[in-house]
Amino acid sequence: MNLIQRFQGIFANPRPTFEKINQRAIWIDALILILVAYMIFSYLSTPYALQDQARFMKDNLKLKERMGEERFNQTIANLENPPSSSVILRSLILSPITLLIGLLLSSLILLIIGRFVSTEGNFKQVWSHYLHANFIDKILGNGVRLFLILSKKSVMQTTTSLAAFFPQLEVTSTSFIILSQFDFFQLWMFGVLGYGLSSAFKIEFKKALFISYGFWFIKSIIYILFGLIGRQFVS
């Protein structure tokens, strides 16, 4: 199967698509597609993310006292009008590297969890399945998110999670941090990933779903903890 057929298959007919992927564990073209799409998303959304950060900092009097007025004002100015070199560094270099590390670690953790129920499968198969499942979140999901970001001119006020149904919530509130983990594209992706893990580990689909959503649950708990800790720096 070529890349276009695999891309269509992930959305239209995931089970046989993952079975075909499992036979050859093709991943290079899928990784390139994801990284390129993510760099485009990051490049277009980074200016809005920096402006959001500036708005939060402006209301942080304690931070202004710690930094000093001159340094604080210069930081705000750089965030509101970031130099092109800063945007390029962040979106075209740091963001894809961070994403790549995250994809590798996630695949490794999924393999480790899978070892508790099966001795079948290897890292290359799990890695390939995880990359292809991410077509849902990193391409379609980010496409929707980018449309919302450009419409609202804000990253922090944009979400494709359950938090979208509660627009009155502050982005730093505990409720928002928790609800934001229930992202529709992420939930869809981990559900579809079950077909890939089932094929790789040669286990029942229900067990594969348990592994997939078990990993999502662990990841969500970690993100919630980081969110709760991180809000202390903007309060």
Coordinates of C-alpha atoms in Angstrom, one line a residue:
M1 CA 0.0 0.0 0.0
N2 CA 1.3 3.5 -0.8
L3 CA 1.0 6.4 1.5
I4 CA -2.2 7.8 0.0
Q5 CA -3.9 4.4 0.3
R6 CA -2.7 4.0 3.9
F7 CA -3.9 7.5 4.8
Q8 CA -7.3 6.9 3.4
G9 CA -7.4 3.4 5.0
I10 CA -6.8 4.8 8.5
F11 CA -10.0 6.8 8.3
A12 CA -12.2 4.5 6.1
N13 CA -11.1 1.0 6.9
P14 CA -8.5 0.8 9.7
R15 CA -8.5 -2.9 10.5
P16 CA -7.2 -4.3 7.2
T17 CA -5.0 -1.2 6.7
F18 CA -3.2 -1.9 10.0
E19 CA -2.9 -5.5 9.0
K20 CA -1.1 -4.5 5.8
I21 CA 1.1 -2.1 7.7
N22 CA 2.0 -4.8 10.2
Q23 CA 3.3 -7.0 7.4
R24 CA 6.0 -4.6 6.3
A25 CA 6.1 -2.0 9.1
I26 CA 6.4 1.0 6.7
W27 CA 7.0 4.2 8.6
I28 CA 9.4 6.6 6.9
D29 CA 7.0 8.4 4.6
A30 CA 4.4 8.5 7.4
L31 CA 6.9 10.2 9.7
I32 CA 7.9 12.7 7.1
L33 CA 4.2 13.6 6.4
I34 CA 3.5 14.1 10.1
L35 CA 6.6 16.2 10.7
V36 CA 5.9 18.4 7.7
A37 CA 2.3 18.9 8.7
Y38 CA 3.3 19.6 12.3
M39 CA 5.9 22.2 11.2
I40 CA 3.2 24.0 9.1
F41 CA 0.8 24.0 12.0
S42 CA 3.4 25.2 14.4
Y43 CA 4.7 27.9 12.1
L44 CA 1.2 29.4 11.6
S45 CA 0.1 29.0 15.2
T46 CA 3.3 30.1 17.0
P47 CA 2.7 33.9 16.7
Y48 CA -0.7 33.5 18.3
A49 CA 0.7 31.3 21.1
L50 CA 3.3 33.9 21.9
Q51 CA 0.7 36.7 22.0
D52 CA -1.4 34.6 24.4
Q53 CA 1.7 34.2 26.6
A54 CA 2.1 38.0 26.5
R55 CA -1.5 38.6 27.6
F56 CA -1.0 36.3 30.6
M57 CA 2.2 37.9 31.6
K58 CA 0.8 41.4 31.5
D59 CA -1.5 40.6 34.4
N60 CA 1.2 38.9 36.4
L61 CA 2.4 41.6 38.8
K62 CA 4.5 39.2 40.9
L63 CA 6.4 38.2 37.8
K64 CA 6.9 41.8 36.9
E65 CA 8.4 42.5 40.3
R66 CA 10.8 39.5 40.0
M67 CA 12.0 40.4 36.5
G68 CA 12.2 44.2 36.9
E69 CA 10.1 46.6 34.8
E70 CA 12.6 47.1 32.0
R71 CA 13.2 43.4 31.4
F72 CA 9.5 42.6 31.8
N73 CA 8.5 45.2 29.2
Q74 CA 11.1 44.0 26.8
T75 CA 9.9 40.4 27.1
I76 CA 6.3 41.4 26.5
A77 CA 7.4 43.4 23.4
N78 CA 9.3 40.3 22.0
L79 CA 6.3 38.1 22.6
E80 CA 3.9 40.5 20.9
N81 CA 6.2 41.1 17.9
P82 CA 8.4 38.1 17.8
P83 CA 11.4 38.2 15.5
S84 CA 11.1 35.8 12.5
S85 CA 14.2 33.9 13.7
S86 CA 12.5 33.1 16.9
V87 CA 9.4 31.8 15.2
I88 CA 11.4 29.7 12.8
L89 CA 13.5 28.3 15.6
R90 CA 10.5 27.4 17.7
S91 CA 8.2 26.1 14.9
L92 CA 10.6 24.5 12.4
I93 CA 13.3 23.1 14.7
L94 CA 12.3 22.8 18.3
S95 CA 8.6 21.7 17.7
P96 CA 9.3 18.8 15.3
I97 CA 12.2 17.6 17.5
T98 CA 10.0 17.6 20.5
L99 CA 7.2 15.8 18.6
L100 CA 9.7 13.2 17.3
I101 CA 10.9 12.5 20.9
G102 CA 7.3 12.2 22.1
L103 CA 6.4 9.8 19.3
L104 CA 9.4 7.6 20.1
L105 CA 8.8 7.5 23.8
S106 CA 5.1 6.8 23.3
S107 CA 5.8 3.9 21.0
L108 CA 8.3 2.5 23.5
I109 CA 5.8 2.8 26.4
L110 CA 3.1 1.1 24.3
L111 CA 5.5 -1.8 23.6
I112 CA 6.4 -2.1 27.2
I113 CA 2.7 -2.2 28.2
G114 CA 2.0 -4.7 25.5
R115 CA 4.7 -7.1 26.8
F116 CA 2.5 -7.7 29.8
V117 CA 0.0 -9.5 27.6
S118 CA 2.0 -10.8 24.6
T119 CA 5.5 -11.7 23.5
E120 CA 4.6 -11.0 19.9
G121 CA 5.3 -7.8 18.0
N122 CA 8.4 -5.5 18.0
F123 CA 9.2 -1.8 18.3
K124 CA 9.2 -1.2 14.6
Q125 CA 5.7 -2.5 14.2
V126 CA 4.3 -0.6 17.2
W127 CA 6.2 2.6 16.0
S128 CA 4.7 2.2 12.5
H129 CA 1.2 1.7 13.9
Y130 CA 1.4 4.6 16.2
L131 CA 2.6 6.9 13.4
H132 CA -0.2 6.0 11.1
A133 CA -2.8 6.3 13.9
N134 CA -1.5 9.9 14.4
F135 CA -2.8 10.8 11.0
I136 CA -6.0 11.4 12.8
D137 CA -4.7 13.7 15.5
K138 CA -1.6 15.4 14.0
I139 CA -3.0 16.0 10.5
L140 CA -6.9 16.1 10.7
G141 CA -7.0 17.2 14.3
N142 CA -4.4 19.9 13.9
G143 CA -6.0 21.0 10.7
V144 CA -9.3 21.7 12.6
R145 CA -7.3 23.3 15.5
L146 CA -5.5 25.6 13.1
F147 CA -8.7 26.7 11.5
L148 CA -10.1 27.6 15.0
I149 CA -6.8 29.3 16.0
L150 CA -6.8 31.5 12.9
S151 CA -10.5 32.3 13.4
K152 CA -10.1 33.2 17.1
K153 CA -6.6 34.5 16.8
S154 CA -5.7 32.6 19.9
V155 CA -4.2 29.2 20.8
M156 CA -5.1 29.1 24.5
Q157 CA -8.8 29.7 23.8
T158 CA -8.9 27.0 21.2
T159 CA -9.7 23.4 22.0
T160 CA -11.1 20.3 20.4
S161 CA -11.9 18.7 23.7
L162 CA -14.8 18.5 26.1
A163 CA -13.6 21.9 27.4
A164 CA -15.1 23.4 24.3
F165 CA -18.6 22.9 25.7
F166 CA -17.7 25.1 28.7
P167 CA -16.4 28.4 27.2
Q168 CA -16.8 30.2 30.5
L169 CA -13.9 28.2 32.1
E170 CA -10.5 29.8 32.5
V171 CA -7.8 28.0 30.7
T172 CA -5.8 27.8 34.0
S173 CA -8.7 26.3 36.0
T174 CA -8.6 22.7 37.2
S175 CA -11.8 21.9 35.3
F176 CA -10.4 23.1 32.0
I177 CA -7.1 21.3 32.5
I178 CA -8.9 18.0 33.2
L179 CA -11.5 18.4 30.4
S180 CA -8.9 19.3 27.8
Q181 CA -7.4 15.8 28.1
F182 CA -10.7 14.4 26.6
D183 CA -9.7 15.6 23.1
F184 CA -12.0 14.2 20.4
F185 CA -9.2 13.5 17.9
Q186 CA -7.0 11.9 20.6
L187 CA -9.8 9.6 21.7
W188 CA -10.5 8.7 18.1
M189 CA -6.8 8.1 17.4
F190 CA -6.3 5.8 20.4
G191 CA -9.5 3.8 19.5
V192 CA -8.2 3.2 16.0
L193 CA -4.7 2.4 17.3
G194 CA -6.3 -0.6 19.0
Y195 CA -6.5 -2.3 15.5
G196 CA -2.8 -1.7 15.0
L197 CA -1.8 -3.0 18.5
S198 CA -4.1 -6.0 18.0
S199 CA -2.3 -6.8 14.8
A200 CA 1.2 -6.3 16.2
F201 CA 0.7 -8.2 19.5
K202 CA -1.6 -10.8 18.0
I203 CA -4.2 -10.2 20.7
E204 CA -7.9 -9.6 20.9
F205 CA -9.1 -6.2 19.9
K206 CA -10.6 -5.6 23.4
K207 CA -7.2 -6.2 25.0
A208 CA -5.5 -4.0 22.5
L209 CA -8.0 -1.2 23.3
F210 CA -7.2 -1.7 27.0
I211 CA -3.5 -1.1 26.2
S212 CA -4.2 1.9 24.0
Y213 CA -6.6 3.7 26.3
G214 CA -4.5 2.7 29.3
F215 CA -1.6 4.6 27.8
W216 CA -3.9 7.5 27.0
F217 CA -5.0 7.5 30.7
I218 CA -1.5 7.5 32.0
K219 CA -0.5 10.3 29.6
S220 CA -3.5 12.4 30.6
I221 CA -2.7 12.1 34.3
I222 CA 0.8 13.3 33.6
Y223 CA -0.5 16.2 31.5
I224 CA -3.0 17.2 34.2
L225 CA -0.2 17.2 36.8
F226 CA 2.0 19.4 34.6
G227 CA -0.9 21.7 33.9
L228 CA -1.7 22.1 37.6
I229 CA 2.0 22.8 38.4
G230 CA 2.5 25.1 35.4
R231 CA -0.4 27.3 36.3
Q232 CA 1.4 28.3 39.5
F233 CA 3.9 30.2 37.3
V234 CA 1.2 32.3 35.6
S235 CA -0.9 33.1 38.7

